[in-house]
Short mmCIF file of C-alpha atoms in Angstrom, two decimals:
data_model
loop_
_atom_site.label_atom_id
_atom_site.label_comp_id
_atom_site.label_asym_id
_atom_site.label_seq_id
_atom_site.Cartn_x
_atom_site.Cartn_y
_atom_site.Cartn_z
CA UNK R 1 -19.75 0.42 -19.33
CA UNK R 2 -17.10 2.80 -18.24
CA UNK R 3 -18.01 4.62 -14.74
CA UNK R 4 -16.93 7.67 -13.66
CA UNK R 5 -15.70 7.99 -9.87
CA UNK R 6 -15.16 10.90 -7.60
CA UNK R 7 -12.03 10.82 -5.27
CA UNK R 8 -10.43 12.60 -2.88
CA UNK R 9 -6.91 12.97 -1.18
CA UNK R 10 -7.03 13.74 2.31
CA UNK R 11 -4.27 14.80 4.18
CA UNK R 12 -4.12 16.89 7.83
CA UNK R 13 -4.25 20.06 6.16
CA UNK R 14 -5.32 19.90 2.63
CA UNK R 15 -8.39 18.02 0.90
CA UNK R 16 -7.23 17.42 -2.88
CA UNK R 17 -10.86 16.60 -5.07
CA UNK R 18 -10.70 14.72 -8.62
CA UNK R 19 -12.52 12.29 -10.69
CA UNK R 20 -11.53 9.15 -12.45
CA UNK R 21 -12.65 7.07 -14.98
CA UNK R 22 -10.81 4.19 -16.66
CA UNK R 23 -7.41 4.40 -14.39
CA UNK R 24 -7.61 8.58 -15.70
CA UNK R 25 -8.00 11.45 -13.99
CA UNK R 26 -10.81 13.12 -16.05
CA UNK R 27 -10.94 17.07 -14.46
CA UNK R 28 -8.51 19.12 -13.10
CA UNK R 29 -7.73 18.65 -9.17
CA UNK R 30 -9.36 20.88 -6.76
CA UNK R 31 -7.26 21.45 -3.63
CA UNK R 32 -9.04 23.18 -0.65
CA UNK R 33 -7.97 23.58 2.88
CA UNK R 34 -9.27 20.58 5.39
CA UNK R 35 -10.88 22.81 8.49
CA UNK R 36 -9.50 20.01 10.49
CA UNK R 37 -10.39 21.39 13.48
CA UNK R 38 -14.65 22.21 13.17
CA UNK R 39 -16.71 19.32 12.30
CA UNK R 40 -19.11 21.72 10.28
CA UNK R 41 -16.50 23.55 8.22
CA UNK R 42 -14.79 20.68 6.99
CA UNK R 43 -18.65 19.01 6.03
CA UNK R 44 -18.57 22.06 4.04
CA UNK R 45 -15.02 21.70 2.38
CA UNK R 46 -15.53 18.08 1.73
CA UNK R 47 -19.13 19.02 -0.10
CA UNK R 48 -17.86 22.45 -2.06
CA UNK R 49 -14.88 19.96 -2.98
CA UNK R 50 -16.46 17.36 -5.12
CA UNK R 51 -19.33 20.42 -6.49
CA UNK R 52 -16.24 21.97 -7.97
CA UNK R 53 -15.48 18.63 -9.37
CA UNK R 54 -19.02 17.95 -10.83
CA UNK R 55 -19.16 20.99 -12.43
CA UNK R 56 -16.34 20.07 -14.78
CA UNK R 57 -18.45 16.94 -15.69
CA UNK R 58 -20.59 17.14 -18.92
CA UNK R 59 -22.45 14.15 -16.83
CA UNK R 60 -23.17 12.89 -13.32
CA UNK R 61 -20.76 10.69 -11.80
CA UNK R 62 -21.17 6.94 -10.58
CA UNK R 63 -20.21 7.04 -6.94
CA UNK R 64 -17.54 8.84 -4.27
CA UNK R 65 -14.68 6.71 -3.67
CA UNK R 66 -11.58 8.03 -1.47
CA UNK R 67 -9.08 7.04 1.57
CA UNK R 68 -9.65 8.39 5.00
CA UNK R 69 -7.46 8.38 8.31
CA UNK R 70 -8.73 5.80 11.11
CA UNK R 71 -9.75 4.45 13.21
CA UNK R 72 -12.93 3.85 11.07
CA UNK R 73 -16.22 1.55 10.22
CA UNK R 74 -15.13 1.65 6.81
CA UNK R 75 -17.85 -0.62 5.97
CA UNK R 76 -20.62 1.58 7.03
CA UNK R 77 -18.41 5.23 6.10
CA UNK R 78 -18.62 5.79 10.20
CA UNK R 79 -14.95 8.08 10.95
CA UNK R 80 -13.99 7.59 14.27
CA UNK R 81 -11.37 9.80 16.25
CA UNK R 82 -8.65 10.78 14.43
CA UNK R 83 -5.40 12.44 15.08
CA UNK R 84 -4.62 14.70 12.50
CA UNK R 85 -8.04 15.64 11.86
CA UNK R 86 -9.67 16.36 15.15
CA UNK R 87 -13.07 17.76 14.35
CA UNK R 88 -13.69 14.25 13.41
CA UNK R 89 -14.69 12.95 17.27
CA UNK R 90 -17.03 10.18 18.89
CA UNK R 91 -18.12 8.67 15.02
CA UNK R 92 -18.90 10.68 12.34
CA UNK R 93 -21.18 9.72 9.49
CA UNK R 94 -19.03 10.65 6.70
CA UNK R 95 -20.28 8.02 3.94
CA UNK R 96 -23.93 8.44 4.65
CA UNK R 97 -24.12 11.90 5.12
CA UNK R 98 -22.09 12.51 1.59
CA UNK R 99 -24.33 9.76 0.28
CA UNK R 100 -27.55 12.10 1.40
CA UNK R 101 -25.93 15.06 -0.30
CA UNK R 102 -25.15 13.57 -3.33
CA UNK R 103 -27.33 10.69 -3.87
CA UNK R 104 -24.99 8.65 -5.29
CA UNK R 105 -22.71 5.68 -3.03
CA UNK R 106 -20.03 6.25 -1.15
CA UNK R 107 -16.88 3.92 -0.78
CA UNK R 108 -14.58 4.79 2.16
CA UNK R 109 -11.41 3.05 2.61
CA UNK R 110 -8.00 3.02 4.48
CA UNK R 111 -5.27 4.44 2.54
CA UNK R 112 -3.12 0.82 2.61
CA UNK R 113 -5.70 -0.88 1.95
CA UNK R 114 -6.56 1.15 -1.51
CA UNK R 115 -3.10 1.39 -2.23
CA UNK R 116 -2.52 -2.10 -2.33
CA UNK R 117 -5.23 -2.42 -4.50
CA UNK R 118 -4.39 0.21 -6.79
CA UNK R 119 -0.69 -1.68 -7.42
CA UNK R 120 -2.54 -5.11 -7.48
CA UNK R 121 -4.83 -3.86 -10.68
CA UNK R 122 -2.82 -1.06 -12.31
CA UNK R 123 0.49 -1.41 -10.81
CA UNK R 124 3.06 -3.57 -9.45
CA UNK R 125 1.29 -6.59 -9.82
CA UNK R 126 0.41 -6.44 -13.75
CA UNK R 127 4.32 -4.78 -13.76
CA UNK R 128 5.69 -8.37 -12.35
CA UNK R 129 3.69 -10.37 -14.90
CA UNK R 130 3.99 -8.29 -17.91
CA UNK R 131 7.55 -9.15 -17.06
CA UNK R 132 7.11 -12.88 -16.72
CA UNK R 133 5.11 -12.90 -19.89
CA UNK R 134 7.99 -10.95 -22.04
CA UNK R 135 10.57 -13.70 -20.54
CA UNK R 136 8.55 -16.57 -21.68
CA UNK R 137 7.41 -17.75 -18.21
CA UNK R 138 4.23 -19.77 -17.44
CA UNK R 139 4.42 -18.29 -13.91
CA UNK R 140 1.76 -15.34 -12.93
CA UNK R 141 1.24 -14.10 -9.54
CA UNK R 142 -2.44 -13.09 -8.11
CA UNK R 143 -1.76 -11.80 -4.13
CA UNK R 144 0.38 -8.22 -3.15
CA UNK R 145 0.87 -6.97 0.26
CA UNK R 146 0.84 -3.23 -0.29
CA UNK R 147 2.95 -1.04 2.13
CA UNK R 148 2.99 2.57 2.96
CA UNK R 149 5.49 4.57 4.35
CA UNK R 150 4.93 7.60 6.19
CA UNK R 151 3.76 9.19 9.39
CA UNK R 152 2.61 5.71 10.18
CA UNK R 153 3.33 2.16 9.08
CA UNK R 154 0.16 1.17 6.09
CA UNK R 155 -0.51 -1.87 4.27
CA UNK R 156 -3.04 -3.55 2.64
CA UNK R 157 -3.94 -6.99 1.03
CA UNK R 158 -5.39 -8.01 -1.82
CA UNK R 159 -6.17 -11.68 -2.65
CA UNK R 160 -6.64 -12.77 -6.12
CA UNK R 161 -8.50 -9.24 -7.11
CA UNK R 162 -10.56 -9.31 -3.63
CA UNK R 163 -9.08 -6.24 -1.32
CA UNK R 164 -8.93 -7.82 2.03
CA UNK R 165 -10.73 -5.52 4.34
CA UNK R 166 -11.77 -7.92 7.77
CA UNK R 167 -15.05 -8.34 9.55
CA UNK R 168 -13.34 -5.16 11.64
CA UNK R 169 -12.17 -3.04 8.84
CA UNK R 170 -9.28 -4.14 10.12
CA UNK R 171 -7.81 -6.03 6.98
CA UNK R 172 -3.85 -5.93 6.73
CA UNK R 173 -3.51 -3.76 9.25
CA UNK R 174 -0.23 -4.73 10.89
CA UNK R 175 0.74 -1.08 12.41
CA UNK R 176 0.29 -2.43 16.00
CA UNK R 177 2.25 -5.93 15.77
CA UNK R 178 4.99 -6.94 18.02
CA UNK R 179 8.41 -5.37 17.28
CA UNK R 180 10.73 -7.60 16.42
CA UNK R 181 13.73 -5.18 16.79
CA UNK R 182 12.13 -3.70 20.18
CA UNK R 183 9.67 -6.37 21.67
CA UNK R 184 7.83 -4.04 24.14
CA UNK R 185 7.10 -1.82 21.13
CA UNK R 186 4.25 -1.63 18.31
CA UNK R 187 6.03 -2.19 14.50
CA UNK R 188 5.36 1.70 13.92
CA UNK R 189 7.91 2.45 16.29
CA UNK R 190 10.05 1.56 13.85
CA UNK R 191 8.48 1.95 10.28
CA UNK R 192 7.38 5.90 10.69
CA UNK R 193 8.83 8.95 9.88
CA UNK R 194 9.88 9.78 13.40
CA UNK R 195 11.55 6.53 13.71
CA UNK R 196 13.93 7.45 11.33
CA UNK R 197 14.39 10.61 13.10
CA UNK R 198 14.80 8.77 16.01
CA UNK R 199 17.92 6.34 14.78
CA UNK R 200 19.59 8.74 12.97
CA UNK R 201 19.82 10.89 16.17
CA UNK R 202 21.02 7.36 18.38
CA UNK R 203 23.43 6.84 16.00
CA UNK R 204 24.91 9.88 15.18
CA UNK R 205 24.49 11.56 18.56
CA UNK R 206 23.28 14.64 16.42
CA UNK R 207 19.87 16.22 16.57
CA UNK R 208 17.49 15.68 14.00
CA UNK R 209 14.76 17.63 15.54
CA UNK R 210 14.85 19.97 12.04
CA UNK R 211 15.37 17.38 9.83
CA UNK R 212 13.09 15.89 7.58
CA UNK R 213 13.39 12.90 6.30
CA UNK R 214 14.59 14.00 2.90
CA UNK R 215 17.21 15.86 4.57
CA UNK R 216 18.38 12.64 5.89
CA UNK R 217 18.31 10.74 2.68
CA UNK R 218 20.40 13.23 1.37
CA UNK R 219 22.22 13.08 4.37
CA UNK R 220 22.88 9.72 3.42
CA UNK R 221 23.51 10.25 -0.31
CA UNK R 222 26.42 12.61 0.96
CA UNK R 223 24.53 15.82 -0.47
CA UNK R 224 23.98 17.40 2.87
CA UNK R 225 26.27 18.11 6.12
CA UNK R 226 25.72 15.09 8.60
CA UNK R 227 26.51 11.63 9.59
CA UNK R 228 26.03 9.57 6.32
CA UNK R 229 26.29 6.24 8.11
CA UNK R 230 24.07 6.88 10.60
CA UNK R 231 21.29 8.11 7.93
CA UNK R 232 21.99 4.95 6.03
CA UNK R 233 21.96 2.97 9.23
CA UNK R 234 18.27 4.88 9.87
CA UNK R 235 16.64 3.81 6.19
CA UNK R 236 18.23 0.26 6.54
CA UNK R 237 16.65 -0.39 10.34
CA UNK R 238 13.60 0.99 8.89
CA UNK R 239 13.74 -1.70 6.32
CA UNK R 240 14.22 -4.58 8.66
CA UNK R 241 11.63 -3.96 10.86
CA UNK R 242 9.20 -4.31 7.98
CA UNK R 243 10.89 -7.69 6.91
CA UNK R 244 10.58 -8.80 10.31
CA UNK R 245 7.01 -7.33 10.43
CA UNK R 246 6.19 -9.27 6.81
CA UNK R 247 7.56 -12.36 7.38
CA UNK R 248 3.99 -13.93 9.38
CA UNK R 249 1.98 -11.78 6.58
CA UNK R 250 4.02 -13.33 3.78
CA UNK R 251 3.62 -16.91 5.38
CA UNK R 252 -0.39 -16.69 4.65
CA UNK R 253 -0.54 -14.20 1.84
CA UNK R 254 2.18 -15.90 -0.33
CA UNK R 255 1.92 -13.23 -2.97
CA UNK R 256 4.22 -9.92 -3.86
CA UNK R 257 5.36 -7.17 -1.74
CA UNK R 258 5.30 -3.59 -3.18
CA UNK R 259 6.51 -0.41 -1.18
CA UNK R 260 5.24 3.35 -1.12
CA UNK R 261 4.77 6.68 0.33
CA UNK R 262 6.95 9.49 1.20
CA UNK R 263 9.64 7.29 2.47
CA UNK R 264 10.00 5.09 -0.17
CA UNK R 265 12.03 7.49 -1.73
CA UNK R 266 14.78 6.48 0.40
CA UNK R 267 14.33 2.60 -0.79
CA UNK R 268 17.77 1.96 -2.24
CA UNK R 269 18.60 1.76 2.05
CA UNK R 270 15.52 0.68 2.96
CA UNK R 271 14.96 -2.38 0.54
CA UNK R 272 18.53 -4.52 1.55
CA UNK R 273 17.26 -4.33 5.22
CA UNK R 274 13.71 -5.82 3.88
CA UNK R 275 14.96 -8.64 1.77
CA UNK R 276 17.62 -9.59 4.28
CA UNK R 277 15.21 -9.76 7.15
CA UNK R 278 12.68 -12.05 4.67
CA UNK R 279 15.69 -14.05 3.96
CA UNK R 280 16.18 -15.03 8.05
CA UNK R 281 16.60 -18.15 9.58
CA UNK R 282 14.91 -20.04 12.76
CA UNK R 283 16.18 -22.89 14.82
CA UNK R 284 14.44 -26.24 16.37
CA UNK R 285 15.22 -27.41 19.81
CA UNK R 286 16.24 -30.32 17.57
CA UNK R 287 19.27 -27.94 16.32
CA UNK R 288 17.86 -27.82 12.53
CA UNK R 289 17.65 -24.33 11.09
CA UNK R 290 14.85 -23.60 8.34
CA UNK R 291 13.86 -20.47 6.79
CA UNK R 292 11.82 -17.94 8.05
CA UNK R 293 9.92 -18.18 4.67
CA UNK R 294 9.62 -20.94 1.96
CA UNK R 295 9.77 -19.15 -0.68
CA UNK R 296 13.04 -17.43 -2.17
CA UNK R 297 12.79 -13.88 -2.12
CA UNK R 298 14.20 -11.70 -4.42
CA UNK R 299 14.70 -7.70 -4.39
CA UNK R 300 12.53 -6.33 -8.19
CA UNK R 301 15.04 -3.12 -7.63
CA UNK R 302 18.26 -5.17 -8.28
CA UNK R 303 18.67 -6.11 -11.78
CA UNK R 304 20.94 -8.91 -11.24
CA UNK R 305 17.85 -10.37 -8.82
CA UNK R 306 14.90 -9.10 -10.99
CA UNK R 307 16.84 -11.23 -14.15
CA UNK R 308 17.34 -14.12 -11.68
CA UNK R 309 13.56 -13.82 -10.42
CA UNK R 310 11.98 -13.82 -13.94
CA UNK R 311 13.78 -16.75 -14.95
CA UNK R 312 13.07 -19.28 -11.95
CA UNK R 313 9.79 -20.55 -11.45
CA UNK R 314 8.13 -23.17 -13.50
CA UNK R 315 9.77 -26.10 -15.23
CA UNK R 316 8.23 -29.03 -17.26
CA UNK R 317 8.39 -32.68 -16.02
CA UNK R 318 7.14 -35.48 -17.82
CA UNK R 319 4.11 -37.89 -16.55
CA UNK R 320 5.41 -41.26 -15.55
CA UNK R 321 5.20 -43.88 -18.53
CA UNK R 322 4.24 -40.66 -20.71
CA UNK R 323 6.05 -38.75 -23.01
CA UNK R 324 3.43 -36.18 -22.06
CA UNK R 325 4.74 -33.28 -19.69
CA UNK R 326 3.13 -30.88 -17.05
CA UNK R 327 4.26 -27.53 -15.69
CA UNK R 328 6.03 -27.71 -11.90
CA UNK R 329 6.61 -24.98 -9.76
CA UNK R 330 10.10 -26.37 -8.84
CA UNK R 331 10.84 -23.23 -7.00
CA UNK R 332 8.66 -21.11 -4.31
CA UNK R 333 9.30 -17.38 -5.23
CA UNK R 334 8.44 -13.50 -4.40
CA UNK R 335 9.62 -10.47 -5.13
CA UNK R 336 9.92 -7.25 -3.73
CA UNK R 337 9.34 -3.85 -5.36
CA UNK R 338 9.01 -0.02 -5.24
CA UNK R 339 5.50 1.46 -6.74
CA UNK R 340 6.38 3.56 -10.08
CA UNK R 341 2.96 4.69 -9.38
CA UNK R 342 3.64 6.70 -6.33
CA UNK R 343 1.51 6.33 -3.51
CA UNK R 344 -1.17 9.00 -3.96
CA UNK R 345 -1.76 7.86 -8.01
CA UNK R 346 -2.16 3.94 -6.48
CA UNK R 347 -4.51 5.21 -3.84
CA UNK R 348 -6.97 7.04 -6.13
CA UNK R 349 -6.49 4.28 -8.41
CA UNK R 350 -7.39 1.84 -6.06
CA UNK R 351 -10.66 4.02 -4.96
CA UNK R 352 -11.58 4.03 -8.38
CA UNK R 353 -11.24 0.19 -9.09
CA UNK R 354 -12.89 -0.50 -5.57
CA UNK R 355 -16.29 1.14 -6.10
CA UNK R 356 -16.48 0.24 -9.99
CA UNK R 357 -16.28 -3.44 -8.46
CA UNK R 358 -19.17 -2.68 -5.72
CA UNK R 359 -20.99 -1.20 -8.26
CA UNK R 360 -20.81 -4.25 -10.76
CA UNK R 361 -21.25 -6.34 -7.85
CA UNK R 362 -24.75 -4.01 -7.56
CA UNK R 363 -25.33 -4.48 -11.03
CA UNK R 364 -25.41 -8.36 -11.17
CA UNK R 365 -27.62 -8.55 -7.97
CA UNK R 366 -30.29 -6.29 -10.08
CA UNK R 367 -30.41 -8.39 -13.12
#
């Protein structure tokens, strides 16, 4: 049985209400402003959102499901203090009061996490194996890592259809991990919108102060006045501090990589930097060099690599003393992508797929 989920995009300024069912957006969005800064209005925005979005139900919805700045409880829908929305201070009940209010559940998420489960069940993931499965490969891949791009560095992980979301709510997160490129540094530093500020104005000695990122992309794309090598140069270190970030994710995850969010608009500069920096090498004191990774990774974007990708994999070899054969993974792969989706579509996907899974998993425990 089909459920129907209500969802809701928040951003800093703007709350954006809808409702889902089957992957679909079923009403039309509601956009209202986010009160950021009084606890009480923005109760009230959050509420008059999703009323405007019952009301063009013929029937009551399943559960709330939506992404929501942290630090957070996610588990228990507890928002703790957040930057861009400040009336949100010393833990706010956010699930359990909505729950109250509409007495249905309440799914709260981060929005890397729900991303990355959005691509893994109507995305990137099924993209990948369609794929394999129109070139006549056996192979089919279960794990994504799922990043955003943005005003901070997001990501999620999902494992075989199970979002990975930590004893913490803490799950994927890998915002605050060493940086490789700066070691006194958190990874953000250099996978953020202000980081590409930041190396466009080292390299170009030219202020960036007004720029926006899209400005510097086109920048780059020599479309705007500026130092097109440095922009490029910006997009590219971008990219290589999240290969150097992935590299330990990728070594336990062992699944595919898909990239989104604002700045993955700029991904024909950003992805080289990625693959290279997956592609690395590390030394023993014994003087051997091995790779960083062991499996080969290939960039989905490049259709020279993509073709290469979809055609490696699985081989047959036959049992000894047997003219009988078995599949063998001869070689370790991954691949890299962009999200066709877009970020915010994978997002409220993923909120949607999350609670119709809670609520099966409610289901079966009441048979």
């Amino acid at each position: 049985m089909k459920k129907t989920v209500l969802t809701l995009d928040a951003g800093g300024t703007n709350f954006v209400f809808s409702a889902m069912e089957d992957y679909q957006e079923v009403v039309s969005p509601i956009r209202l402003d986010s009160c950021a800064d009084n606890i009480d209005d923005c109760l009230a925005q959050i509420v008059k959102g999703f009323n405007m979005v019952k009301q063009q139900l013929a029937y009551e919805p399943d559960a709330i499901s939506f992404a929501f700045p942290g630090p957070a409880d996610y588990e228990r829908g507890v928002i703790g203090d957040l930057g861009n929305l400040p009336a949100f201070r010393g833990g706010i009940a956010l699930g359990p009061y909505l729950e109250r209010e509409f007495g249905i559940p309440v799914y709260i998420n981060n929005d890397g996490n729900l991303f990355a489960y959005g691509e893994a069940l109507a995305g990137f993931l099924p993209e990948v194996n369609e794929a394999l499965r129109a070139s006549g490969s056996e192979r089919q891949y279960r794990n994504v890592v799922g990043i955003t791009l943005g005003t901070g560095f997001g990501c999620g992980v999902v494992l075989d259809g199970i979002l990975l979301r930590g004893d913490n709510s803490c799950g994927g997160d890998v915002w605050c991990t060493r940086n490789k490129l700066y070691p006194e540094m958190i990874a953000e530093e250099s996978v953020s919108i202000r980081a590409v500020k930041r190396v466009y104005e080292e390299r170009s000695s030219l202020s960036a102060a007004e720029l926006t990122p899209y400005d510097i992309f086109l920048i780059a794309e020599g479309e705007r006045d500026g130092n097109a090598t440095a922009a490029r140069d910006a997009f590219r270190e971008l990219g290589t501090a999240i290969g150097e970030t992935l590299v330990n994710v990728l070594n336990i995850v062992d699944g595919l990589v898909v990239i989104g969010g604002g700045l993955a608009g700029a991904g024909k500069y950003i992805m080289p930097g990625v693959v290279d920096a997956l592609r690395g090498e590390a030394s023993t004191f014994g003087g051997g060099r091995f790779p960083l990774l062991q499996m080969k990774v290939y960039n989905w974007e490049d259709a020279a690599q993509r073709k290469e990708f979809l055609s490696s994999g699985v081989e047959q070899v036959k049992i000894p003393r047997s003219e009988t054969c078995v599949p063998y993974l001869k070689e370790r792969s991954i691949c890299v992508g962009l999200s066709k989706n877009g970020a915010s579509k994978s997002i409220m996907y993923g909120a949607y797929a999350y609670a119709a899974r809670q609520l099966q998993i409610k289901e079966k425990q009441h048979e």
